[in-house]
PDB file of C-alpha atoms and ligand atoms in Angstrom:
ATOM      1  CA  MET A   1      63.961 -41.659 -25.623  1.00 83.00           C
ATOM      2  CA  THR A   2      60.683 -40.358 -27.034  1.00 93.00           C
ATOM      3  CA  LYS A   3      57.580 -41.454 -25.187  1.00 97.00           C
ATOM      4  CA  ARG A   4      54.141 -42.115 -26.657  1.00 97.00           C
ATOM      5  CA  PHE A   5      52.398 -39.072 -25.150  1.00 98.00           C
ATOM      6  CA  ASP A   6      55.291 -36.639 -24.757  1.00 98.00           C
ATOM      7  CA  GLY A   7      54.068 -33.028 -24.660  1.00 96.00           C
ATOM      8  CA  LYS A   8      50.403 -34.084 -24.357  1.00 98.00           C
ATOM      9  CA  LEU A   9      47.950 -33.007 -21.689  1.00 98.00           C
ATOM     10  CA  ALA A  10      45.353 -35.339 -20.145  1.00 99.00           C
ATOM     11  CA  VAL A  11      42.497 -34.899 -17.659  1.00 99.00           C
ATOM     12  CA  VAL A  12      41.676 -38.024 -15.626  1.00 99.00           C
ATOM     13  CA  THR A  13      38.712 -38.003 -13.232  1.00 99.00           C
ATOM     14  CA  GLY A  14      38.550 -40.353 -10.265  1.00 98.00           C
ATOM     15  CA  ALA A  15      42.334 -40.505 -10.090  1.00 98.00           C
ATOM     16  CA  SER A  16      42.629 -40.991  -6.310  1.00 98.00           C
ATOM     17  CA  ARG A  17      42.285 -44.796  -6.443  1.00 98.00           C
ATOM     18  CA  GLY A  18      41.173 -47.774  -8.530  1.00 98.00           C
ATOM     19  CA  ILE A  19      41.013 -47.564 -12.319  1.00 98.00           C
ATOM     20  CA  GLY A  20      41.577 -43.799 -12.582  1.00 98.00           C
ATOM     21  CA  TYR A  21      44.739 -43.965 -10.442  1.00 98.00           C
ATOM     22  CA  GLN A  22      46.260 -46.618 -12.707  1.00 98.00           C
ATOM     23  CA  VAL A  23      45.289 -44.828 -15.922  1.00 99.00           C
ATOM     24  CA  ALA A  24      46.718 -41.520 -14.670  1.00 99.00           C
ATOM     25  CA  LYS A  25      49.968 -43.284 -13.753  1.00 98.00           C
ATOM     26  CA  GLY A  26      50.076 -45.046 -17.132  1.00 98.00           C
ATOM     27  CA  LEU A  27      49.597 -41.780 -19.019  1.00 98.00           C
ATOM     28  CA  ALA A  28      52.302 -40.007 -17.009  1.00 98.00           C
ATOM     29  CA  LYS A  29      54.680 -42.930 -17.590  1.00 98.00           C
ATOM     30  CA  GLU A  30      54.185 -42.371 -21.317  1.00 98.00           C
ATOM     31  CA  GLY A  31      55.105 -38.694 -21.027  1.00 98.00           C
ATOM     32  CA  ALA A  32      51.687 -36.993 -20.664  1.00 98.00           C
ATOM     33  CA  HIS A  33      51.152 -34.249 -18.085  1.00 98.00           C
ATOM     34  CA  VAL A  34      48.127 -35.440 -16.124  1.00 98.00           C
ATOM     35  CA  ILE A  35      45.507 -33.231 -14.493  1.00 98.00           C
ATOM     36  CA  ALA A  36      44.317 -35.641 -11.821  1.00 98.00           C
ATOM     37  CA  ILE A  37      40.872 -35.039 -10.306  1.00 98.00           C
ATOM     38  CA  ALA A  38      39.208 -36.506  -7.200  1.00 98.00           C
ATOM     39  CA  ARG A  39      38.108 -35.436  -3.719  1.00 98.00           C
ATOM     40  CA  THR A  40      40.606 -37.475  -1.692  1.00 98.00           C
ATOM     41  CA  VAL A  41      43.774 -35.418  -1.432  1.00 98.00           C
ATOM     42  CA  GLY A  42      45.773 -38.299   0.119  1.00 98.00           C
ATOM     43  CA  GLY A  43      45.105 -40.510  -2.915  1.00 98.00           C
ATOM     44  CA  LEU A  44      46.137 -37.750  -5.312  1.00 98.00           C
ATOM     45  CA  GLU A  45      49.311 -37.131  -3.286  1.00 98.00           C
ATOM     46  CA  ASP A  46      50.218 -40.831  -3.445  1.00 98.00           C
ATOM     47  CA  LEU A  47      49.742 -40.667  -7.218  1.00 98.00           C
ATOM     48  CA  ASP A  48      51.893 -37.541  -7.419  1.00 98.00           C
ATOM     49  CA  ASP A  49      54.663 -39.275  -5.429  1.00 98.00           C
ATOM     50  CA  GLU A  50      54.601 -42.271  -7.778  1.00 98.00           C
ATOM     51  CA  ILE A  51      54.550 -40.124 -10.908  1.00 98.00           C
ATOM     52  CA  GLN A  52      57.394 -37.905  -9.684  1.00 98.00           C
ATOM     53  CA  ALA A  53      59.446 -40.982  -8.781  1.00 98.00           C
ATOM     54  CA  MET A  54      59.195 -42.141 -12.395  1.00 97.00           C
ATOM     55  CA  GLY A  55      60.180 -38.690 -13.681  1.00 97.00           C
ATOM     56  CA  GLY A  56      56.674 -37.712 -14.816  1.00 98.00           C
ATOM     57  CA  SER A  57      54.497 -34.741 -13.970  1.00 98.00           C
ATOM     58  CA  MET A  58      50.933 -34.082 -12.885  1.00 98.00           C
ATOM     59  CA  THR A  59      48.699 -31.364 -11.495  1.00 98.00           C
ATOM     60  CA  LEU A  60      46.571 -32.305  -8.489  1.00 98.00           C
ATOM     61  CA  VAL A  61      43.021 -30.997  -8.639  1.00 98.00           C
ATOM     62  CA  PRO A  62      41.067 -31.815  -5.484  1.00 98.00           C
ATOM     63  CA  LEU A  63      37.549 -31.274  -6.776  1.00 98.00           C
ATOM     64  CA  ASP A  64      34.074 -32.594  -6.029  1.00 98.00           C
ATOM     65  CA  LEU A  65      32.543 -33.321  -9.444  1.00 98.00           C
ATOM     66  CA  MET A  66      29.155 -32.363  -8.034  1.00 98.00           C
ATOM     67  CA  ASP A  67      30.474 -28.789  -7.951  1.00 98.00           C
ATOM     68  CA  PHE A  68      29.519 -28.019 -11.537  1.00 98.00           C
ATOM     69  CA  ASP A  69      30.727 -24.414 -11.445  1.00 98.00           C
ATOM     70  CA  ALA A  70      34.173 -25.730 -10.482  1.00 98.00           C
ATOM     71  CA  ILE A  71      34.104 -27.854 -13.654  1.00 98.00           C
ATOM     72  CA  ASP A  72      33.536 -24.656 -15.654  1.00 98.00           C
ATOM     73  CA  ARG A  73      36.458 -23.016 -13.843  1.00 98.00           C
ATOM     74  CA  LEU A  74      38.621 -26.056 -14.638  1.00 98.00           C
ATOM     75  CA  GLY A  75      38.072 -25.526 -18.376  1.00 98.00           C
ATOM     76  CA  ALA A  76      38.942 -21.848 -18.051  1.00 98.00           C
ATOM     77  CA  SER A  77      42.139 -22.631 -16.087  1.00 98.00           C
ATOM     78  CA  ILE A  78      43.283 -25.224 -18.632  1.00 98.00           C
ATOM     79  CA  TYR A  79      42.643 -22.730 -21.412  1.00 98.00           C
ATOM     80  CA  GLU A  80      44.665 -20.013 -19.663  1.00 98.00           C
ATOM     81  CA  ARG A  81      47.632 -22.272 -18.872  1.00 98.00           C
ATOM     82  CA  TRP A  82      47.776 -24.670 -21.821  1.00 98.00           C
ATOM     83  CA  GLY A  83      45.285 -23.411 -24.428  1.00 98.00           C
ATOM     84  CA  LYS A  84      44.167 -26.951 -25.404  1.00 98.00           C
ATOM     85  CA  LEU A  85      43.522 -30.445 -24.068  1.00 98.00           C
ATOM     86  CA  ASP A  86      44.677 -33.614 -25.855  1.00 98.00           C
ATOM     87  CA  MET A  87      42.973 -36.312 -23.796  1.00 98.00           C
ATOM     88  CA  MET A  88      40.279 -36.801 -21.210  1.00 98.00           C
ATOM     89  CA  VAL A  89      39.311 -39.897 -19.282  1.00 99.00           C
ATOM     90  CA  GLY A  90      35.874 -39.634 -17.658  1.00 98.00           C
ATOM     91  CA  ASN A  91      36.334 -42.382 -15.126  1.00 98.00           C
ATOM     92  CA  ALA A  92      34.977 -41.131 -11.767  1.00 98.00           C
ATOM     93  CA  GLY A  93      31.859 -42.968 -10.757  1.00 98.00           C
ATOM     94  CA  LEU A  94      29.616 -43.918  -7.881  1.00 98.00           C
ATOM     95  CA  LEU A  95      27.780 -47.196  -7.315  1.00 97.00           C
ATOM     96  CA  GLY A  96      25.143 -45.722  -5.003  1.00 97.00           C
ATOM     97  CA  ILE A  97      23.064 -48.274  -3.162  1.00 95.00           C
ATOM     98  CA  LEU A  98      21.615 -51.547  -4.390  1.00 96.00           C
ATOM     99  CA  SER A  99      17.895 -51.378  -3.781  1.00 96.00           C
ATOM    100  CA  PRO A 100      14.494 -51.968  -5.386  1.00 97.00           C
ATOM    101  CA  ILE A 101      13.552 -48.913  -7.464  1.00 97.00           C
ATOM    102  CA  GLY A 102      10.633 -48.041  -5.206  1.00 97.00           C
ATOM    103  CA  HIS A 103      12.866 -47.932  -2.123  1.00 97.00           C
ATOM    104  CA  ILE A 104      15.597 -45.708  -3.530  1.00 96.00           C
ATOM    105  CA  ASP A 105      16.035 -42.481  -1.591  1.00 97.00           C
ATOM    106  CA  PRO A 106      15.806 -39.565  -4.071  1.00 97.00           C
ATOM    107  CA  LYS A 107      19.033 -38.143  -2.603  1.00 98.00           C
ATOM    108  CA  ASP A 108      20.936 -41.333  -3.473  1.00 97.00           C
ATOM    109  CA  PHE A 109      19.494 -41.346  -6.995  1.00 98.00           C
ATOM    110  CA  GLU A 110      20.398 -37.716  -7.597  1.00 98.00           C
ATOM    111  CA  GLU A 111      23.936 -38.092  -6.263  1.00 98.00           C
ATOM    112  CA  VAL A 112      24.760 -41.013  -8.573  1.00 98.00           C
ATOM    113  CA  MET A 113      23.202 -39.248 -11.564  1.00 98.00           C
ATOM    114  CA  ALA A 114      25.155 -36.093 -10.691  1.00 98.00           C
ATOM    115  CA  VAL A 115      28.549 -37.836 -10.613  1.00 98.00           C
ATOM    116  CA  ASN A 116      28.036 -40.491 -13.318  1.00 98.00           C
ATOM    117  CA  VAL A 117      26.055 -38.413 -15.815  1.00 98.00           C
ATOM    118  CA  THR A 118      25.733 -34.671 -15.174  1.00 98.00           C
ATOM    119  CA  ALA A 119      29.403 -34.199 -14.241  1.00 99.00           C
ATOM    120  CA  ASN A 120      30.448 -35.877 -17.500  1.00 99.00           C
ATOM    121  CA  TYR A 121      28.084 -33.623 -19.458  1.00 98.00           C
ATOM    122  CA  ARG A 122      29.538 -30.603 -17.620  1.00 98.00           C
ATOM    123  CA  LEU A 123      33.079 -31.823 -18.330  1.00 98.00           C
ATOM    124  CA  LEU A 124      32.306 -32.155 -22.027  1.00 98.00           C
ATOM    125  CA  ARG A 125      30.649 -28.730 -22.028  1.00 98.00           C
ATOM    126  CA  SER A 126      33.688 -27.195 -20.355  1.00 98.00           C
ATOM    127  CA  LEU A 127      36.419 -29.138 -22.166  1.00 98.00           C
ATOM    128  CA  ASP A 128      34.977 -29.615 -25.670  1.00 98.00           C
ATOM    129  CA  PRO A 129      36.509 -26.387 -27.075  1.00 98.00           C
ATOM    130  CA  LEU A 130      39.900 -27.422 -25.667  1.00 98.00           C
ATOM    131  CA  LEU A 131      39.668 -30.928 -27.161  1.00 98.00           C
ATOM    132  CA  ARG A 132      38.728 -29.402 -30.513  1.00 98.00           C
ATOM    133  CA  THR A 133      41.756 -27.085 -30.326  1.00 98.00           C
ATOM    134  CA  ALA A 134      44.151 -30.034 -29.883  1.00 98.00           C
ATOM    135  CA  ASP A 135      45.484 -31.769 -32.999  1.00 97.00           C
ATOM    136  CA  ALA A 136      43.617 -34.985 -32.204  1.00 98.00           C
ATOM    137  CA  GLY A 137      41.440 -34.612 -29.073  1.00 98.00           C
ATOM    138  CA  ARG A 138      40.573 -38.001 -27.594  1.00 98.00           C
ATOM    139  CA  ALA A 139      38.028 -38.830 -24.864  1.00 98.00           C
ATOM    140  CA  VAL A 140      37.320 -42.158 -23.171  1.00 99.00           C
ATOM    141  CA  PHE A 141      34.534 -42.665 -20.645  1.00 99.00           C
ATOM    142  CA  VAL A 142      34.219 -45.595 -18.274  1.00 98.00           C
ATOM    143  CA  SER A 143      30.870 -47.336 -18.504  1.00 98.00           C
ATOM    144  CA  SER A 144      29.723 -50.705 -17.193  1.00 98.00           C
ATOM    145  CA  GLY A 145      27.987 -53.866 -18.356  1.00 97.00           C
ATOM    146  CA  ALA A 146      25.227 -52.759 -15.962  1.00 97.00           C
ATOM    147  CA  ALA A 147      24.138 -50.220 -18.603  1.00 97.00           C
ATOM    148  CA  HIS A 148      22.617 -53.092 -20.599  1.00 95.00           C
ATOM    149  CA  LYS A 149      21.776 -55.754 -18.029  1.00 94.00           C
ATOM    150  CA  CYS A 150      18.913 -53.998 -16.179  1.00 93.00           C
ATOM    151  CA  LYS A 151      19.702 -56.238 -13.196  1.00 95.00           C
ATOM    152  CA  PRO A 152      17.158 -56.032 -10.352  1.00 97.00           C
ATOM    153  CA  TYR A 153      18.317 -53.726  -7.503  1.00 97.00           C
ATOM    154  CA  TRP A 154      21.073 -52.127  -9.624  1.00 96.00           C
ATOM    155  CA  GLY A 155      18.654 -49.482 -10.923  1.00 96.00           C
ATOM    156  CA  ILE A 156      20.437 -46.244 -10.043  1.00 96.00           C
ATOM    157  CA  TYR A 157      23.816 -47.361 -11.326  1.00 98.00           C
ATOM    158  CA  SER A 158      22.413 -49.027 -14.472  1.00 98.00           C
ATOM    159  CA  VAL A 159      20.320 -45.988 -15.416  1.00 98.00           C
ATOM    160  CA  SER A 160      23.320 -43.701 -14.914  1.00 98.00           C
ATOM    161  CA  LYS A 161      25.642 -45.787 -17.099  1.00 98.00           C
ATOM    162  CA  ALA A 162      23.011 -46.134 -19.854  1.00 98.00           C
ATOM    163  CA  ALA A 163      22.654 -42.339 -19.811  1.00 98.00           C
ATOM    164  CA  LEU A 164      26.434 -41.908 -19.892  1.00 98.00           C
ATOM    165  CA  GLU A 165      26.662 -44.138 -22.968  1.00 98.00           C
ATOM    166  CA  THR A 166      23.970 -42.106 -24.737  1.00 98.00           C
ATOM    167  CA  LEU A 167      25.752 -38.872 -23.819  1.00 98.00           C
ATOM    168  CA  VAL A 168      29.095 -40.059 -25.187  1.00 98.00           C
ATOM    169  CA  ARG A 169      27.637 -41.610 -28.341  1.00 98.00           C
ATOM    170  CA  THR A 170      25.772 -38.386 -29.077  1.00 97.00           C
ATOM    171  CA  TYR A 171      28.931 -36.320 -28.546  1.00 98.00           C
ATOM    172  CA  ALA A 172      30.847 -38.751 -30.773  1.00 98.00           C
ATOM    173  CA  GLY A 173      28.275 -38.211 -33.521  1.00 96.00           C
ATOM    174  CA  GLU A 174      28.501 -34.453 -33.169  1.00 96.00           C
ATOM    175  CA  THR A 175      32.291 -34.428 -33.401  1.00 97.00           C
ATOM    176  CA  ALA A 176      32.736 -37.186 -36.023  1.00 95.00           C
ATOM    177  CA  THR A 177      32.402 -34.917 -39.035  1.00 90.00           C
ATOM    178  CA  THR A 178      33.380 -31.560 -37.568  1.00 89.00           C
ATOM    179  CA  GLY A 179      37.020 -32.079 -36.623  1.00 89.00           C
ATOM    180  CA  ASP A 180      39.464 -34.568 -35.175  1.00 95.00           C
ATOM    181  CA  VAL A 181      37.880 -35.292 -31.785  1.00 98.00           C
ATOM    182  CA  ARG A 182      37.028 -38.938 -31.081  1.00 98.00           C
ATOM    183  CA  ALA A 183      35.022 -40.163 -28.066  1.00 98.00           C
ATOM    184  CA  ASN A 184      34.611 -43.762 -26.951  1.00 98.00           C
ATOM    185  CA  LEU A 185      33.575 -45.889 -23.991  1.00 98.00           C
ATOM    186  CA  ILE A 186      35.046 -48.839 -22.141  1.00 98.00           C
ATOM    187  CA  ASN A 187      33.353 -51.546 -20.106  1.00 98.00           C
ATOM    188  CA  PRO A 188      35.972 -52.760 -17.615  1.00 98.00           C
ATOM    189  CA  GLY A 189      34.069 -55.815 -16.381  1.00 98.00           C
ATOM    190  CA  PRO A 190      34.693 -56.798 -12.745  1.00 97.00           C
ATOM    191  CA  MET A 191      37.901 -55.158 -11.433  1.00 97.00           C
ATOM    192  CA  ARG A 192      39.709 -55.368  -8.110  1.00 97.00           C
ATOM    193  CA  THR A 193      38.687 -51.953  -6.701  1.00 97.00           C
ATOM    194  CA  ALA A 194      36.865 -50.395  -3.750  1.00 95.00           C
ATOM    195  CA  MET A 195      33.693 -50.009  -5.814  1.00 95.00           C
ATOM    196  CA  ARG A 196      33.581 -53.676  -6.740  1.00 96.00           C
ATOM    197  CA  ALA A 197      34.189 -54.681  -3.098  1.00 94.00           C
ATOM    198  CA  LYS A 198      31.209 -52.536  -2.095  1.00 95.00           C
ATOM    199  CA  ALA A 199      29.005 -54.126  -4.768  1.00 94.00           C
ATOM    200  CA  MET A 200      30.139 -57.716  -4.046  1.00 94.00           C
ATOM    201  CA  PRO A 201      31.249 -57.845  -0.397  1.00 91.00           C
ATOM    202  CA  GLY A 202      31.540 -61.668  -0.326  1.00 92.00           C
ATOM    203  CA  GLU A 203      33.837 -61.889  -3.332  1.00 95.00           C
ATOM    204  CA  TYR A 204      37.532 -62.747  -2.995  1.00 94.00           C
ATOM    205  CA  PRO A 205      39.239 -59.739  -4.650  1.00 94.00           C
ATOM    206  CA  GLU A 206      42.367 -61.620  -5.721  1.00 93.00           C
ATOM    207  CA  VAL A 207      40.407 -63.532  -8.372  1.00 94.00           C
ATOM    208  CA  LEU A 208      39.596 -60.267 -10.176  1.00 97.00           C
ATOM    209  CA  PRO A 209      41.832 -58.461 -12.700  1.00 97.00           C
ATOM    210  CA  HIS A 210      43.907 -55.609 -11.264  1.00 98.00           C
ATOM    211  CA  PRO A 211      42.816 -52.193 -12.600  1.00 98.00           C
ATOM    212  CA  SER A 212      46.297 -51.714 -14.126  1.00 98.00           C
ATOM    213  CA  GLU A 213      45.169 -54.195 -16.810  1.00 98.00           C
ATOM    214  CA  LEU A 214      42.902 -51.470 -18.236  1.00 98.00           C
ATOM    215  CA  VAL A 215      45.773 -49.059 -18.851  1.00 98.00           C
ATOM    216  CA  ALA A 216      46.818 -50.548 -22.200  1.00 98.00           C
ATOM    217  CA  PRO A 217      43.369 -50.555 -23.866  1.00 98.00           C
ATOM    218  CA  ILE A 218      42.504 -47.071 -22.578  1.00 98.00           C
ATOM    219  CA  LEU A 219      45.830 -45.626 -23.740  1.00 98.00           C
ATOM    220  CA  ASP A 220      45.310 -47.259 -27.145  1.00 98.00           C
ATOM    221  CA  MET A 221      41.957 -45.433 -27.472  1.00 98.00           C
ATOM    222  CA  LEU A 222      43.641 -42.136 -26.559  1.00 98.00           C
ATOM    223  CA  GLU A 223      46.226 -42.379 -29.350  1.00 98.00           C
ATOM    224  CA  PRO A 224      45.922 -39.790 -32.129  1.00 97.00           C
ATOM    225  CA  GLY A 225      45.940 -42.712 -34.583  1.00 97.00           C
ATOM    226  CA  PHE A 226      42.822 -44.275 -33.000  1.00 98.00           C
ATOM    227  CA  ASP A 227      40.168 -43.103 -35.419  1.00 97.00           C
ATOM    228  CA  GLU A 228      37.105 -45.000 -34.143  1.00 98.00           C
ATOM    229  CA  THR A 229      34.395 -42.991 -32.419  1.00 98.00           C
ATOM    230  CA  GLY A 230      31.149 -43.761 -30.591  1.00 98.00           C
ATOM    231  CA  LYS A 231      32.327 -47.328 -29.861  1.00 98.00           C
ATOM    232  CA  LEU A 232      32.621 -49.388 -26.685  1.00 98.00           C
ATOM    233  CA  TYR A 233      35.633 -51.507 -25.851  1.00 98.00           C
ATOM    234  CA  ASP A 234      34.467 -54.514 -23.851  1.00 98.00           C
ATOM    235  CA  PHE A 235      37.441 -55.536 -21.730  1.00 98.00           C
ATOM    236  CA  PRO A 236      36.118 -58.983 -20.652  1.00 98.00           C
ATOM    237  CA  THR A 237      35.865 -60.108 -24.311  1.00 98.00           C
ATOM    238  CA  ARG A 238      38.618 -57.756 -25.638  1.00 98.00           C
ATOM    239  CA  GLU A 239      36.193 -56.631 -28.388  1.00 98.00           C
ATOM    240  CA  LEU A 240      35.658 -53.154 -29.782  1.00 98.00           C
ATOM    241  CA  ARG A 241      31.887 -53.026 -30.217  1.00 98.00           C
ATOM    242  CA  SER A 242      29.635 -50.859 -32.335  1.00 97.00           C
ATOM    243  CA  PHE A 243      26.224 -49.917 -31.010  1.00 95.00           C
ATOM    244  CA  PRO A 244      23.262 -51.066 -33.118  1.00 87.00           C
ATOM    245  CA  ALA A 245      22.267 -48.480 -35.727  1.00 79.00           C
ATOM    246  CA  ALA A 246      18.956 -46.762 -34.946  1.00 70.00           C
TER     247      ALA A 246
HETATM  248  P1  NDP B   1      36.631 -46.587  -7.043  1.00 77.07           P
HETATM  249  O1  NDP B   1      35.514 -46.458  -6.090  1.00 77.07           O
HETATM  250  O2  NDP B   1      37.846 -47.331  -6.669  1.00 77.07           O
HETATM  251  O3  NDP B   1      37.070 -45.139  -7.567  1.00 77.07           O
HETATM  252  C1  NDP B   1      36.116 -44.185  -7.913  1.00 77.07           C
HETATM  253  C2  NDP B   1      36.817 -42.881  -8.194  1.00 77.07           C
HETATM  254  O4  NDP B   1      35.806 -41.879  -8.502  1.00 77.07           O
HETATM  255  C3  NDP B   1      37.606 -42.379  -7.000  1.00 77.07           C
HETATM  256  O5  NDP B   1      38.840 -41.850  -7.426  1.00 77.07           O
HETATM  257  C4  NDP B   1      36.709 -41.306  -6.440  1.00 77.07           C
HETATM  258  O6  NDP B   1      37.493 -40.282  -5.838  1.00 77.07           O
HETATM  259  C5  NDP B   1      36.056 -40.742  -7.702  1.00 77.07           C
HETATM  260  N1  NDP B   1      34.831 -40.009  -7.366  1.00 77.07           N
HETATM  261  C6  NDP B   1      33.677 -40.504  -6.898  1.00 77.07           C
HETATM  262  N2  NDP B   1      32.820 -39.511  -6.614  1.00 77.07           N
HETATM  263  C7  NDP B   1      33.464 -38.343  -6.912  1.00 77.07           C
HETATM  264  C8  NDP B   1      33.124 -36.976  -6.827  1.00 77.07           C
HETATM  265  N3  NDP B   1      31.931 -36.570  -6.346  1.00 77.07           N
HETATM  266  N4  NDP B   1      34.020 -36.052  -7.217  1.00 77.07           N
HETATM  267  C9  NDP B   1      35.248 -36.434  -7.680  1.00 77.07           C
HETATM  268  N5  NDP B   1      35.621 -37.727  -7.783  1.00 77.07           N
HETATM  269  C10 NDP B   1      34.745 -38.662  -7.399  1.00 77.07           C
HETATM  270  O7  NDP B   1      35.974 -47.222  -8.344  1.00 77.07           O
HETATM  271  P2  NDP B   1      36.561 -47.909  -9.660  1.00 77.07           P
HETATM  272  O8  NDP B   1      37.959 -47.537  -9.894  1.00 77.07           O
HETATM  273  O9  NDP B   1      36.153 -49.318  -9.618  1.00 77.07           O
HETATM  274  O10 NDP B   1      35.603 -47.198 -10.733  1.00 77.07           O
HETATM  275  C11 NDP B   1      36.061 -46.369 -11.765  1.00 77.07           C
HETATM  276  C12 NDP B   1      35.002 -46.406 -12.869  1.00 77.07           C
HETATM  277  O11 NDP B   1      34.870 -47.728 -13.373  1.00 77.07           O
HETATM  278  C13 NDP B   1      33.610 -45.998 -12.395  1.00 77.07           C
HETATM  279  O12 NDP B   1      32.992 -45.162 -13.350  1.00 77.07           O
HETATM  280  C14 NDP B   1      32.876 -47.325 -12.298  1.00 77.07           C
HETATM  281  O13 NDP B   1      31.484 -47.163 -12.476  1.00 77.07           O
HETATM  282  C15 NDP B   1      33.512 -48.098 -13.434  1.00 77.07           C
HETATM  283  N6  NDP B   1      33.399 -49.556 -13.341  1.00 77.07           N
HETATM  284  C16 NDP B   1      34.057 -50.242 -12.368  1.00 77.07           C
HETATM  285  C17 NDP B   1      33.960 -51.625 -12.316  1.00 77.07           C
HETATM  286  C18 NDP B   1      34.663 -52.438 -11.273  1.00 77.07           C
HETATM  287  O14 NDP B   1      34.452 -53.646 -11.199  1.00 77.07           O
HETATM  288  N7  NDP B   1      35.476 -51.852 -10.418  1.00 77.07           N
HETATM  289  C19 NDP B   1      33.158 -52.381 -13.286  1.00 77.07           C
HETATM  290  C20 NDP B   1      32.499 -51.560 -14.264  1.00 77.07           C
HETATM  291  C21 NDP B   1      32.635 -50.194 -14.278  1.00 77.07           C
HETATM  292  P3  NDP B   1      37.179 -39.599  -4.411  1.00 77.07           P
HETATM  293  O15 NDP B   1      36.317 -40.515  -3.619  1.00 77.07           O
HETATM  294  O16 NDP B   1      38.549 -39.375  -3.893  1.00 77.07           O
HETATM  295  O17 NDP B   1      36.491 -38.323  -4.790  1.00 77.07           O
END
């Protein structure tokens, strides 16, 4: 039986647990070969076991996204082996610490900006030619409601997600009229993951949606037939939102 993403290649960052793990599994279930990126080898191996058990395939890439040269090498390796990239999911992210702006350690600020923003810029820089070579390159990046709330003490994370949204919207504008690449964002809302537990330690996780619930909307945005670009899918309201025109 033909599957939705048979013969397609996808990069998923942050695939060792949480949202990225579920999305990688969902893509492989639909026939895509997944290049799964994270630092935790055990998490990637668990994913590989699950994907193999369902007859799918993936390539494990243990990689620290703060190693920007390694991101360049990733693009070169994909080019040499496959010559193109159909889909990318920029999901890896860090919460950092919750703190008043004036008390944030510069190291903490820089680390969150490096993973949530700079790594995604470096991924686009490295993978853009491969997405453009595919028939219908699709990219989805995972943002957060924090990008717009400017909640006290959430400064590092909020700034990083606002910057990520600007990065992706700009890239979407640049690709909208020069080929078939489409780039969009998703706001998951609160999800039952390690990051959420760190942010809200008193919360009972079972009341939150499981990250597998995000698989369907993310896969829909990765379809060649999904022609929107520069939009944000807000999972809590199930709305595809446009950003206000400048
Ligand atoms: P988790 O903490 O469960 O997973 C984060 C993933 O990012 C892990 O796979 C982790 O892998 C990876 N990662 C972090 N730092 C690096 C790094 N330096 N190099 C490579 N990989 C890295 O979080 P979630 O699944 O909850 O978060 C996924 C995305 O969803 C994030 O962008 C987050 O901001 C966003 N989000 C989550 C919400 C929620 O409620 N959970 C709400 C709104 C947005 P490893 O540690 O193995 O490297």
